[in-house]
Amino acid sequence: MLRPGSSVSYNSAMHQVTIDAHPTEQAVVVRFDQSSGSPSNTLKKRASSANVESLGYQKVINLKELSPNVDIRALSNVILQICLFIPATSRSQLEQVLYFLQKRGTPRMSSSRSRSSSTVSFDRRSSQAAVLNVDLDKVDEYIECFYGETSAEKNKGAVALHELSKTPQNLTALVNNETLMMALARVFREDWKKHFDVATNIMNLFVNMSKFSIFHGILLHHKIGSLCVNAIEHETKRYDLWIAEMKKADQETQRKLKNAIRKQAMLLAACITMLTNLATDISVELKMVRRNLVVLLVKCLQMSSDSPNPLTTSTVKFLLKLSIFEENKIVMEQNGTIEKLLKLFPIHDLELRKATIQLLFNFSFDPKNVPKMVNGGLVPHMSSLIESDNKALNMLYLLSCNDDAKAMLAYTDAIQSLMRDVLSGRGSEVTKAVLLNICLEKRNAQLVCGAGGQGLDLLIEMSMESRDLMLIKVIRAISSHDGPTQNMFLKWIDKLLDVAKSEGTDNSESKSSFGLECMGAVAEIKVAPWAKIIQSHSLVPWMKDQLQEGIDESQEVTVLREIKPLQLQIVITCGTMARQLDAARLLVPLIDTFVHLLQSCQIDDEFVVQLLYVFLQLLKHKDLSARLMTQDSELGAHMIDLMHDANAAVREVCDNALLIMGEHSEDWAKRIAGERFKWHNAQWLEMVERDDHEFNNYDNEDFGADFNFDNFDDDFDMNEKLF
């Protein structure tokens, strides 16, 4: 191990290299002395390419975050690649110095800071070269670099100015320097097509300025935004040419083109970030959109979709901002933005993933876009992220409204994650809403309940304890499916009915809503022993009281003042009960009430359909059909009146009921046939009258026909025998 101040040396015929540890900083000091008989041009050129602090023949390599976890061998490789003045044979000596600095740790930093900005130095996470130490007082010197003949000289000035712009305190002085701003705009305009490094550094400098809105006016004055759009337009076209050229180029040319495309992506990322910052002003954003920027951004997204990079992130962020406006969103959809975004998954970059999900979320409010996302395989990706990303959960909610997405969720871990969050009490309303949507699919509902119904039991217990309205809605959705899940509800029917009776009529909206959902869940259980339940809970008197509430029988025409949601659920429950003969017999005292309701609520089609369904189920039992089909039955008259209703569901139920009545009674069959004939006859007469009226309009018309039948010859001889 080296002691502080110790050094190692490398001798050659050409020069001597000494490697030391800096006494106070986390840095390596490299000194080299040229021999008297050796030329210095080669070494100077190689040393100048390293871009490190130069003190005569001494170079200081600053190290950043040299923690105990840094791989010393990997770090030495990076230094040797960048610092060409260190020979490869000095690797072991360099590693010894690095090891000593790593063990020594970071010295205490001085409390005072100069105006010069420290270099961005070597890091185990970055292989970028260190840049020159810079000073705000040397801005004029950096501007002079732009007048150099080579791109390296220009890039040296651009790098220094970019480094200065990283310190916010320096920005005001830089922006107010008119000479500097004009030089930057000129160099970018002239060199961005030829020198990507120079253009990228200048644009990154502008990006640092654009982070503060007070500088936007100056940037717009120098037309920086327009330059960015021009660059994007040109580079997207040049990208297509390069891709076409790569297909027929040799290996060396392909390598060069790939390197150029990589640098091109860095420049485009800086330009798009610049425009995103300037677009905080809506008028500026509209000017960008008029220059077809949305299409250009979609093209940039396509350029980077194969291997996500900073260009992808900056493009998606700007598209997200623009997608707020419907016009922009339509252009994005027309250019296949959704399909290009779906190709990015799985996305490991957190920032890019967040922006991509938000953009897809904006698209998902249009119903025609959801099937694209589902078919593109977005559902499994969102399912794997719902525990760690709220945006993914919101996205999954909108996807779960699609039937195909519901079916896909059965083959993911989403159901287990959702149930775990809900039952642990951490589940949000969105979590419960997603669970509600997916339980509308039969297979998903079975997975939620589990093999023995443990999942359903936990949900019901939790909902009863917390009176959670969303959970009871989930339970109601599960109850709507036929199959094994129906039997899992049998032990809970008594509890659900008690809650429905006690809270369904409560004046409190929260309690009445919870009781209503309980009644709705009960109404779906077709396998329950309803006759026994009706008697044990005395349901007939209670249901009659609830159904008669609001009916005024003193008037000649019964009027229902207001149809309450609980009344509708009771009628639906009666329809379920009437499927069983024993239970149907117990509902006979409610028939008159049902008829009065049918007479008074014909405006509400849903209520009428459910009442007719109850009558249909009662008519299916021969023991009860005679009671409903008496000669003066009001039910039959109402059925005949409604058999030609405008609502298709009403007509269907009436047709089925009248068919049963016609089969059970010959008198009703003749009456129904007569009524059908009258209706069809009336329709025919109306059609004939309408046609006659239309034809009469042509009585005085001259159609311009001039037929002379005397001269008409069809080659038919009346005197000629036919056979």
XYZ file of C-alpha atoms in Angstrom:
723
model
C 0.000 0.000 0.000
C 1.242 3.468 -0.830
C 1.834 6.069 1.835
C 0.687 9.660 1.312
C 3.109 11.399 -0.944
C 4.546 8.160 -2.294
C 4.790 7.761 -6.047
C 5.592 5.303 -8.785
C 7.480 6.082 -11.977
C 7.633 4.881 -15.546
C 10.838 5.422 -17.599
C 11.173 5.292 -21.350
C 13.532 6.552 -23.964
C 11.049 9.239 -24.720
C 9.826 10.484 -21.320
C 9.293 9.644 -17.644
C 5.777 9.330 -16.051
C 5.240 9.681 -12.295
C 1.859 8.789 -10.693
C 1.050 10.270 -7.238
C -1.922 10.527 -4.928
C -3.123 14.102 -4.386
C -2.334 15.148 -0.786
C -5.784 16.643 -0.028
C -8.196 15.810 -2.844
C -9.587 12.587 -4.248
C -7.364 12.900 -7.328
C -4.457 11.320 -9.135
C -1.486 13.550 -10.060
C 0.434 12.500 -13.163
C 3.801 14.185 -13.921
C 5.926 13.532 -16.982
C 9.283 14.924 -18.068
C 10.414 14.848 -21.698
C 13.892 13.657 -22.492
C 16.220 16.180 -24.104
C 16.583 14.337 -27.357
C 12.925 13.503 -27.949
C 10.415 15.564 -29.871
C 7.413 16.757 -27.914
C 4.745 17.071 -30.596
C 3.323 13.568 -30.264
C 3.041 13.664 -26.486
C 1.474 17.141 -26.511
C -1.169 16.078 -28.999
C -2.047 12.958 -27.014
C -2.101 14.850 -23.744
C -4.314 17.646 -25.102
C -6.958 15.102 -26.142
C -7.481 14.055 -22.517
C -9.279 17.291 -21.520
C -7.894 17.319 -18.000
C -6.432 20.085 -15.905
C -2.983 20.996 -17.252
C -0.236 22.530 -15.134
C 2.847 22.485 -17.379
C 3.835 18.821 -17.534
C 1.538 17.890 -14.647
C -1.984 16.463 -15.054
C -4.553 16.196 -12.245
C -7.254 13.566 -12.658
C -10.117 14.334 -10.262
C -12.118 11.401 -8.963
C -15.724 11.638 -7.860
C -17.484 9.345 -5.369
C -14.557 6.949 -4.990
C -16.475 4.802 -2.524
C -15.419 1.363 -1.221
C -17.786 -0.235 -3.748
C -15.937 1.113 -6.802
C -14.215 -1.537 -8.945
C -10.580 -0.337 -9.048
C -9.678 -2.388 -12.125
C -12.638 -1.063 -14.114
C -11.822 2.504 -13.057
C -8.199 2.104 -14.154
C -9.387 0.886 -17.559
C -11.477 4.034 -17.983
C -8.556 6.289 -17.023
C -6.164 4.538 -19.395
C -8.652 4.833 -22.244
C -9.093 8.576 -21.773
C -5.674 9.702 -20.525
C -3.498 8.714 -23.446
C -0.330 10.070 -21.825
C -0.381 7.209 -19.275
C 1.178 4.113 -20.840
C -0.637 0.786 -20.512
C 2.394 -0.690 -18.729
C 1.632 1.601 -15.757
C -1.667 -0.123 -15.023
C -0.478 -1.837 -11.832
C 1.041 1.384 -10.458
C -2.152 3.304 -11.253
C -4.254 0.685 -9.493
C -2.037 0.958 -6.372
C -2.610 4.716 -6.196
C -6.348 4.276 -6.743
C -6.476 1.634 -4.033
C -4.698 3.979 -1.612
C -7.144 6.823 -2.389
C -10.075 4.458 -1.892
C -8.845 3.404 1.537
C -7.980 6.976 2.542
C -11.540 8.151 1.925
C -12.797 11.622 0.983
C -10.955 14.471 2.758
C -12.895 17.256 4.429
C -14.019 19.776 1.828
C -13.183 23.445 2.187
C -16.066 25.613 3.288
C -15.331 28.297 0.729
C -16.123 27.839 -2.940
C -14.608 29.716 -5.822
C -16.424 30.884 -8.884
C -14.760 28.200 -10.969
C -16.768 25.072 -11.543
C -15.241 21.720 -10.617
C -14.782 19.219 -13.391
C -17.074 16.267 -13.847
C -14.568 13.525 -13.248
C -14.312 9.764 -13.383
C -17.048 7.705 -11.860
C -17.757 3.980 -11.760
C -21.107 4.732 -13.400
C -19.719 6.920 -16.185
C -16.951 6.625 -18.708
C -17.163 10.217 -19.952
C -14.004 12.216 -20.157
C -13.332 14.899 -17.625
C -13.731 18.446 -18.856
C -11.670 21.546 -18.440
C -11.774 23.488 -15.220
C -13.740 26.589 -16.083
C -13.982 30.123 -14.777
C -16.707 32.675 -15.408
C -14.057 35.334 -15.921
C -12.697 33.435 -18.940
C -15.887 33.521 -21.008
C -14.215 35.649 -23.676
C -11.496 33.031 -24.041
C -14.121 30.333 -24.520
C -15.855 32.452 -27.160
C -12.521 32.737 -29.003
C -12.493 28.959 -29.296
C -15.513 29.181 -31.610
C -13.325 30.924 -34.185
C -10.902 28.021 -34.343
C -10.393 26.088 -37.521
C -11.063 22.612 -36.102
C -14.139 21.144 -34.462
C -12.005 20.135 -31.466
C -11.256 23.787 -30.681
C -14.916 24.738 -30.999
C -15.952 21.817 -28.855
C -13.447 22.865 -26.186
C -15.200 26.219 -25.858
C -18.676 24.635 -25.985
C -17.774 22.145 -23.254
C -16.391 24.883 -21.009
C -19.479 27.073 -21.432
C -21.782 24.108 -20.898
C -19.938 23.324 -17.675
C -20.408 26.909 -16.507
C -24.146 26.748 -17.247
C -24.558 23.840 -14.837
C -24.225 26.318 -11.968
C -27.476 28.347 -11.801
C -25.658 31.354 -10.352
C -23.711 31.711 -13.607
C -26.713 31.724 -15.915
C -27.649 35.388 -15.567
C -24.184 36.522 -16.599
C -24.141 34.107 -19.531
C -27.578 35.048 -20.827
C -26.909 38.767 -20.556
C -23.710 38.422 -22.586
C -25.026 39.404 -26.011
C -21.793 38.488 -27.757
C -21.886 35.006 -26.253
C -25.522 34.378 -27.171
C -24.975 35.501 -30.761
C -21.868 33.350 -31.048
C -23.648 30.295 -29.670
C -26.596 30.716 -32.038
C -24.243 31.254 -35.007
C -22.056 28.242 -34.270
C -25.060 25.993 -33.747
C -26.679 27.190 -36.971
C -23.516 26.655 -38.991
C -22.075 23.501 -37.417
C -24.897 21.269 -36.180
C -25.041 19.373 -39.468
C -21.275 18.703 -39.381
C -20.240 18.434 -35.743
C -22.641 16.619 -33.413
C -20.456 17.063 -30.329
C -20.262 20.853 -30.682
C -23.975 21.171 -31.417
C -24.977 18.891 -28.543
C -22.906 20.778 -25.984
C -24.288 24.128 -27.161
C -27.851 22.823 -27.075
C -27.355 21.394 -23.585
C -26.203 24.857 -22.527
C -29.452 26.291 -23.932
C -31.384 23.578 -22.108
C -29.882 24.671 -18.795
C -30.954 28.242 -19.558
C -34.468 27.195 -20.602
C -35.128 25.621 -17.216
C -35.828 29.154 -15.969
C -38.750 30.936 -17.617
C -37.181 34.378 -17.164
C -34.630 33.471 -19.849
C -37.196 32.270 -22.395
C -37.597 35.693 -23.964
C -33.882 35.972 -24.766
C -33.767 32.424 -26.162
C -36.753 33.142 -28.391
C -35.174 36.432 -29.485
C -32.198 34.491 -30.832
C -34.604 32.019 -32.524
C -33.256 29.037 -30.620
C -36.640 27.285 -30.770
C -36.791 27.667 -34.540
C -33.258 26.279 -34.840
C -34.306 23.245 -32.803
C -37.266 22.517 -35.072
C -35.043 22.898 -38.141
C -32.550 20.461 -36.647
C -35.252 17.908 -35.865
C -36.680 18.161 -39.389
C -33.271 17.654 -41.014
C -32.052 14.891 -38.705
C -35.199 12.779 -39.068
C -34.721 12.822 -42.844
C -31.009 12.082 -42.536
C -31.798 9.146 -40.237
C -33.851 7.488 -42.990
C -30.973 7.910 -45.434
C -28.493 6.418 -42.987
C -30.713 3.421 -42.288
C -31.065 2.782 -46.021
C -27.306 3.122 -46.464
C -26.545 0.721 -43.613
C -28.426 -2.074 -45.346
C -25.928 -2.132 -48.202
C -22.757 -0.871 -46.483
C -19.755 -2.849 -45.302
C -19.034 -3.573 -41.643
C -16.759 -0.584 -41.094
C -19.263 1.832 -42.630
C -22.048 0.342 -40.539
C -19.985 0.917 -37.396
C -19.453 4.567 -38.324
C -23.107 5.066 -39.136
C -24.191 3.517 -35.839
C -21.880 5.881 -33.996
C -23.297 8.817 -35.953
C -26.873 7.729 -35.156
C -25.976 7.499 -31.470
C -24.626 11.071 -31.480
C -27.614 12.196 -33.521
C -29.949 10.830 -30.842
C -28.124 12.841 -28.168
C -28.532 16.046 -30.198
C -32.213 15.388 -30.860
C -32.821 14.645 -27.171
C -31.317 18.024 -26.250
C -33.375 19.840 -28.907
C -36.638 18.224 -27.806
C -35.923 18.960 -24.143
C -35.261 22.565 -25.109
C -38.584 22.819 -26.935
C -40.410 21.175 -24.034
C -39.125 23.841 -21.656
C -40.042 26.665 -24.045
C -43.539 25.228 -24.562
C -44.633 26.379 -21.096
C -45.963 29.383 -23.032
C -49.059 28.128 -24.866
C -48.585 30.564 -27.750
C -45.070 29.220 -28.334
C -46.392 25.661 -28.208
C -49.013 26.458 -30.852
C -46.301 27.825 -33.160
C -44.393 24.566 -32.759
C -47.474 22.499 -33.548
C -48.101 24.540 -36.716
C -44.655 23.459 -37.929
C -45.790 19.829 -37.846
C -43.828 19.115 -34.672
C -46.187 16.358 -33.505
C -45.414 14.236 -36.573
C -41.684 14.882 -36.128
C -41.866 13.755 -32.500
C -43.628 10.544 -33.480
C -40.836 9.953 -35.989
C -38.247 10.501 -33.221
C -40.119 7.998 -31.092
C -39.892 5.460 -33.890
C -36.154 6.135 -34.248
C -35.542 5.229 -30.606
C -38.181 2.550 -29.988
C -35.810 -0.371 -30.612
C -33.400 0.660 -27.844
C -34.827 3.259 -25.424
C -32.411 6.106 -24.684
C -32.556 9.777 -23.575
C -34.163 10.635 -26.922
C -37.038 8.284 -26.091
C -37.568 9.869 -22.687
C -37.518 13.457 -23.942
C -39.824 12.599 -26.848
C -42.412 10.822 -24.693
C -42.412 13.676 -22.186
C -43.109 16.252 -24.877
C -45.800 14.070 -26.472
C -47.390 13.768 -23.041
C -47.564 17.541 -22.734
C -48.990 17.931 -26.241
C -51.575 15.155 -25.762
C -53.630 17.417 -23.536
C -55.115 18.913 -26.702
C -57.499 16.717 -28.670
C -56.170 17.929 -32.043
C -52.639 16.811 -31.172
C -53.878 13.500 -29.848
C -55.691 12.781 -33.117
C -52.487 13.405 -35.094
C -50.573 11.084 -32.755
C -53.165 8.343 -33.186
C -53.104 8.685 -36.970
C -49.320 8.232 -36.975
C -49.380 5.058 -34.855
C -48.078 6.508 -31.596
C -49.877 3.919 -29.462
C -48.298 1.009 -31.323
C -44.847 2.594 -31.014
C -45.286 3.161 -27.279
C -46.335 -0.444 -26.732
C -43.084 -1.627 -28.339
C -41.133 0.043 -25.521
C -42.376 -2.410 -22.879
C -41.001 -3.747 -20.646
C -39.469 -0.410 -19.608
C -36.829 -0.490 -16.874
C -36.123 3.250 -16.788
C -38.449 4.654 -14.115
C -38.738 8.135 -15.609
C -39.509 6.851 -19.099
C -41.970 4.266 -17.807
C -43.883 6.859 -15.805
C -44.187 9.216 -18.797
C -45.175 6.389 -21.154
C -47.953 5.136 -18.866
C -49.295 8.666 -18.439
C -49.367 9.174 -22.206
C -51.162 5.872 -22.775
C -53.546 6.833 -19.970
C -54.497 9.975 -21.913
C -55.113 7.887 -25.028
C -57.207 5.302 -23.173
C -60.144 7.674 -22.635
C -61.018 7.164 -26.297
C -62.851 3.794 -26.451
C -61.354 2.877 -29.836
C -57.809 3.025 -28.416
C -58.343 0.552 -25.570
C -58.584 -2.529 -27.865
C -55.283 -1.487 -29.473
C -53.606 -1.470 -26.079
C -55.162 -4.770 -25.050
C -54.200 -6.475 -28.316
C -50.723 -4.974 -28.008
C -50.117 -6.849 -24.751
C -50.297 -3.929 -22.320
C -52.428 -5.758 -19.737
C -49.694 -8.129 -18.429
C -47.193 -5.256 -18.178
C -49.595 -3.097 -16.154
C -50.526 -6.046 -13.960
C -46.913 -6.514 -12.900
C -46.553 -2.844 -11.912
C -49.714 -2.123 -9.920
C -48.078 -2.677 -6.539
C -45.305 -0.147 -7.145
C -46.841 2.375 -9.539
C -50.149 4.171 -9.033
C -50.144 5.276 -12.665
C -50.122 1.641 -13.720
C -53.071 0.958 -11.414
C -55.060 3.809 -12.972
C -54.183 2.517 -16.419
C -55.275 -0.996 -15.481
C -58.634 0.365 -14.307
C -59.408 1.771 -17.761
C -58.146 -1.392 -19.438
C -60.305 -3.557 -17.160
C -63.419 -2.018 -18.727
C -62.592 -4.059 -21.833
C -63.936 -7.634 -21.899
C -60.799 -9.067 -23.511
C -58.652 -7.395 -20.851
C -60.798 -8.949 -18.110
C -60.164 -12.383 -19.591
C -56.393 -11.751 -19.805
C -56.189 -10.756 -16.148
C -57.093 -14.296 -15.144
C -53.629 -15.356 -16.334
C -51.674 -12.699 -14.419
C -50.875 -12.058 -10.762
C -53.126 -8.994 -10.686
C -55.969 -10.690 -8.813
C -53.688 -11.868 -6.004
C -52.115 -8.413 -5.721
C -55.478 -6.658 -5.657
C -56.942 -9.031 -3.077
C -53.849 -8.689 -0.909
C -54.104 -4.893 -0.933
C -57.850 -4.861 -0.303
C -57.858 -7.392 2.536
C -54.868 -5.746 4.222
C -56.689 -2.420 4.296
C -54.153 -0.700 2.022
C -56.335 -0.843 -1.071
C -57.427 2.481 -2.521
C -60.756 3.162 -4.180
C -59.083 2.595 -7.537
C -57.875 -0.822 -6.376
C -61.421 -1.772 -5.408
C -62.773 -0.381 -8.685
C -60.352 -2.563 -10.682
C -61.388 -5.585 -8.598
C -65.032 -4.739 -9.284
C -64.448 -4.592 -13.045
C -62.545 -7.848 -13.264
C -65.114 -9.696 -11.130
C -67.638 -9.130 -13.911
C -65.742 -11.928 -15.693
C -66.860 -15.356 -14.457
C -63.372 -16.919 -14.345
C -61.972 -13.967 -12.401
C -64.840 -14.111 -9.913
C -64.061 -17.779 -9.250
C -60.393 -16.955 -8.659
C -61.348 -14.207 -6.208
C -63.600 -16.568 -4.267
C -61.060 -19.390 -4.158
C -61.690 -23.131 -4.221
C -63.554 -23.211 -0.917
C -64.962 -19.690 -0.943
C -62.407 -18.313 1.531
C -61.820 -15.207 -0.582
C -65.545 -14.449 -0.725
C -65.914 -14.987 3.012
C -63.103 -12.527 3.735
C -64.602 -9.911 1.422
C -68.074 -10.192 2.956
C -66.722 -10.085 6.501
C -64.632 -7.029 5.726
C -67.498 -5.246 3.977
C -69.882 -5.933 6.868
C -67.394 -4.610 9.395
C -66.443 -1.482 7.478
C -69.725 -0.968 5.568
C -67.555 -0.383 2.502
C -69.796 0.374 -0.478
C -67.180 -0.594 -3.097
C -66.606 -3.988 -1.499
C -70.298 -4.823 -1.415
C -70.449 -3.871 -5.103
C -67.663 -6.388 -5.740
C -69.664 -9.015 -3.864
C -72.743 -8.214 -5.917
C -70.724 -8.589 -9.132
C -69.531 -12.028 -8.002
C -73.093 -13.117 -7.201
C -74.223 -12.406 -10.781
C -72.408 -15.483 -12.140
C -73.858 -18.969 -12.373
C -71.860 -21.969 -11.279
C -70.048 -22.949 -8.083
C -69.870 -19.388 -6.748
C -73.668 -19.402 -6.243
C -73.455 -22.046 -3.521
C -70.800 -20.029 -1.700
C -73.415 -17.346 -0.958
C -75.914 -19.659 0.762
C -74.467 -19.157 4.238
C -74.492 -15.381 3.792
C -78.054 -14.867 2.497
C -79.566 -14.398 5.969
C -76.968 -11.775 6.865
C -77.378 -9.933 3.582
C -81.177 -9.915 3.878
C -81.054 -8.588 7.433
C -78.803 -5.717 6.345
C -81.014 -4.997 3.330
C -84.164 -4.831 5.465
C -82.605 -2.723 8.207
C -80.528 -0.286 6.145
C -82.216 -0.304 2.735
C -84.967 2.024 3.968
C -82.677 4.231 6.068
C -82.725 7.972 5.430
C -78.943 8.044 5.406
C -77.662 7.820 1.850
C -74.628 5.730 2.775
C -76.666 3.177 4.724
C -79.458 2.973 2.144
C -76.912 2.477 -0.658
C -75.206 -0.328 1.254
C -78.544 -2.010 1.958
C -79.540 -1.636 -1.686
C -76.361 -3.428 -2.842
C -77.027 -6.223 -0.337
C -80.518 -6.659 -1.789
C -79.032 -6.663 -5.281
C -76.592 -9.423 -4.330
C -79.401 -11.502 -2.806
C -81.483 -11.099 -5.978
C -78.816 -12.937 -7.991
C -78.765 -16.130 -5.882
C -80.886 -18.565 -7.896
C -80.003 -21.733 -5.967
C -81.231 -20.547 -2.554
C -84.169 -22.349 -0.848
C -86.404 -19.334 -1.330
C -89.607 -20.754 0.133
C -87.858 -21.381 3.432
C -86.163 -17.993 3.393
C -89.429 -16.135 2.615
C -91.114 -17.733 5.599
C -88.214 -17.387 8.041
C -87.727 -13.693 7.272
C -91.427 -12.825 6.739
C -90.482 -11.267 3.435
C -93.941 -11.072 1.816
C -95.410 -8.483 4.242
C -92.188 -6.473 4.195
C -91.946 -6.504 0.397
C -95.625 -5.554 0.044
C -95.173 -2.558 2.327
C -92.122 -1.416 0.386
C -93.780 -1.877 -3.008
C -96.992 -0.079 -2.019
C -95.095 2.918 -0.715
C -95.875 5.840 -3.014
C -98.953 4.260 -4.648
C -102.146 6.329 -4.471
C -105.075 3.967 -5.074
C -107.703 6.626 -4.332
C -107.347 8.031 -7.854
C -109.035 6.472 -10.857
C -105.628 5.814 -12.405
C -103.040 4.550 -10.000
C -100.091 6.916 -9.863
C -96.658 6.038 -8.541
C -95.139 9.225 -7.237
C -91.532 7.997 -7.271
C -89.891 4.688 -8.076
C -87.258 3.979 -5.458
C -84.164 1.887 -6.243
C -85.054 -0.527 -3.431
C -88.433 -1.226 -5.052
C -86.720 -2.209 -8.284
C -84.372 -4.579 -6.435
C -87.324 -6.138 -4.605
C -89.095 -6.806 -7.918
C -85.889 -8.363 -9.322
C -85.644 -10.541 -6.210
C -89.264 -11.630 -6.687
C -88.410 -12.635 -10.247
C -85.621 -14.853 -8.887
C -87.922 -16.330 -6.229
C -90.712 -17.016 -8.739
C -88.489 -19.469 -10.595
C -89.173 -21.987 -7.784
C -92.771 -23.268 -7.490
C -92.909 -23.318 -3.678
C -91.638 -19.760 -3.474
C -93.942 -18.656 -6.317
C -96.995 -19.848 -4.354
C -95.953 -17.630 -1.461
C -95.781 -14.613 -3.819
C -99.427 -14.888 -4.916
C -100.580 -12.229 -2.372
C -98.342 -9.743 -4.181
C -99.941 -10.228 -7.635
C -102.409 -7.339 -7.262
C -99.605 -5.087 -6.109
C -97.545 -6.080 -9.136
C -100.463 -5.270 -11.463
C -100.925 -1.838 -9.871
C -97.219 -1.156 -10.281
C -97.339 -2.230 -13.933
C -100.229 0.145 -14.550
C -98.557 3.100 -12.882
C -94.925 2.969 -14.003
C -94.983 2.307 -17.734
C -92.664 5.251 -18.320
C -89.811 3.380 -16.593
C -88.870 0.629 -19.054
C -86.484 -1.148 -16.665
C -89.165 -1.426 -13.991
C -91.716 -2.666 -16.554
C -89.343 -5.333 -17.874
C -88.655 -6.676 -14.380
C -92.382 -6.763 -13.504
C -93.175 -8.601 -16.734
C -90.392 -11.070 -15.948
C -92.038 -11.818 -12.589
C -95.348 -12.520 -14.365
C -93.548 -14.663 -16.936
C -92.015 -16.837 -14.203
C -95.392 -17.181 -12.464
C -97.095 -18.160 -15.734
C -94.601 -20.972 -16.226
C -96.157 -22.788 -13.233
C -99.452 -24.396 -14.311
C -100.785 -24.276 -10.761
C -100.578 -20.465 -10.798
C -101.239 -19.612 -14.429
C -105.025 -20.044 -14.053
C -105.061 -17.340 -11.381
C -103.377 -14.902 -13.738
C -105.400 -15.748 -16.872
C -109.000 -15.152 -15.805
C -111.299 -13.700 -18.461
C -111.238 -10.247 -16.887
C -107.572 -10.389 -15.960
C -105.965 -6.955 -16.008
C -102.598 -8.603 -16.523
C -103.581 -10.021 -19.898
C -104.863 -6.644 -21.057
C -101.609 -4.972 -20.075
C -99.609 -7.683 -21.818
C -101.546 -7.100 -25.042
C -101.042 -3.329 -24.775
C -97.294 -3.763 -24.334
C -96.641 -6.445 -26.964
C -95.884 -3.722 -29.533
C -93.947 -1.448 -27.186
C -91.042 0.577 -28.571
C -88.628 -1.120 -26.155
C -87.267 -4.387 -27.576
C -86.797 -5.994 -24.133
C -90.421 -5.250 -23.202
C -91.672 -6.760 -26.470
C -89.577 -9.887 -25.978
C -90.841 -10.586 -22.460
C -94.454 -9.865 -23.526
C -94.186 -12.226 -26.495
C -92.900 -15.033 -24.262
C -95.646 -14.424 -21.678
C -98.429 -14.244 -24.277
C -97.121 -17.422 -25.883
C -97.516 -19.266 -22.563
C -100.984 -17.771 -22.029
C -102.040 -18.909 -25.506
C -100.808 -22.439 -24.831
C -102.664 -22.703 -21.507
C -105.970 -21.104 -22.619
C -107.764 -21.365 -25.972
C -109.784 -18.235 -25.222
C -106.667 -16.203 -24.617
C -105.056 -17.675 -27.733
C -107.994 -16.406 -29.882
C -107.961 -13.024 -28.159
C -104.197 -12.626 -28.626
C -104.428 -13.703 -32.305
C -107.257 -11.208 -32.869
C -105.263 -8.397 -31.317
C -102.235 -9.255 -33.445
C -104.421 -9.254 -36.594
C -105.886 -5.876 -35.697
C -102.448 -4.420 -35.233
C -101.090 -5.811 -38.487
C -104.253 -4.751 -40.334
C -103.931 -1.219 -38.983
C -100.327 -1.130 -40.099
C -101.304 -2.314 -43.594
C -104.091 0.250 -43.936
C -101.770 3.003 -42.836
C -99.216 1.946 -45.430
C -101.838 1.800 -48.204
C -103.191 5.231 -47.341
C -99.696 6.662 -47.370
C -98.927 5.097 -50.771
C -102.226 6.354 -52.236
C -101.499 9.857 -51.031
C -98.043 9.775 -52.607
C -99.428 8.392 -55.901
C -102.133 11.079 -56.110
C -99.438 13.691 -56.209
C -98.526 12.419 -59.699
C -102.068 12.548 -61.227
C -101.484 15.796 -63.082
C -97.871 15.063 -63.928
C -96.806 14.742 -67.587
C -94.152 12.086 -67.703
C -93.356 12.862 -71.350
C -94.315 9.373 -72.567
C -95.606 9.210 -76.165
C -96.600 5.662 -76.947
C -98.193 4.864 -80.370
C -99.580 1.408 -79.892
C -100.856 1.275 -83.486
C -97.315 1.259 -84.773
C -96.011 -1.099 -82.082
C -94.791 -4.440 -83.507
C -93.653 -7.278 -81.288
C -93.494 -9.927 -84.085
C -96.448 -11.727 -82.538
C -99.117 -12.957 -85.063
C -102.513 -13.550 -83.504
C -103.534 -15.791 -86.411
C -100.516 -18.029 -86.176
C -100.984 -21.297 -84.346
C -99.020 -21.642 -81.206
C -98.663 -25.382 -81.437
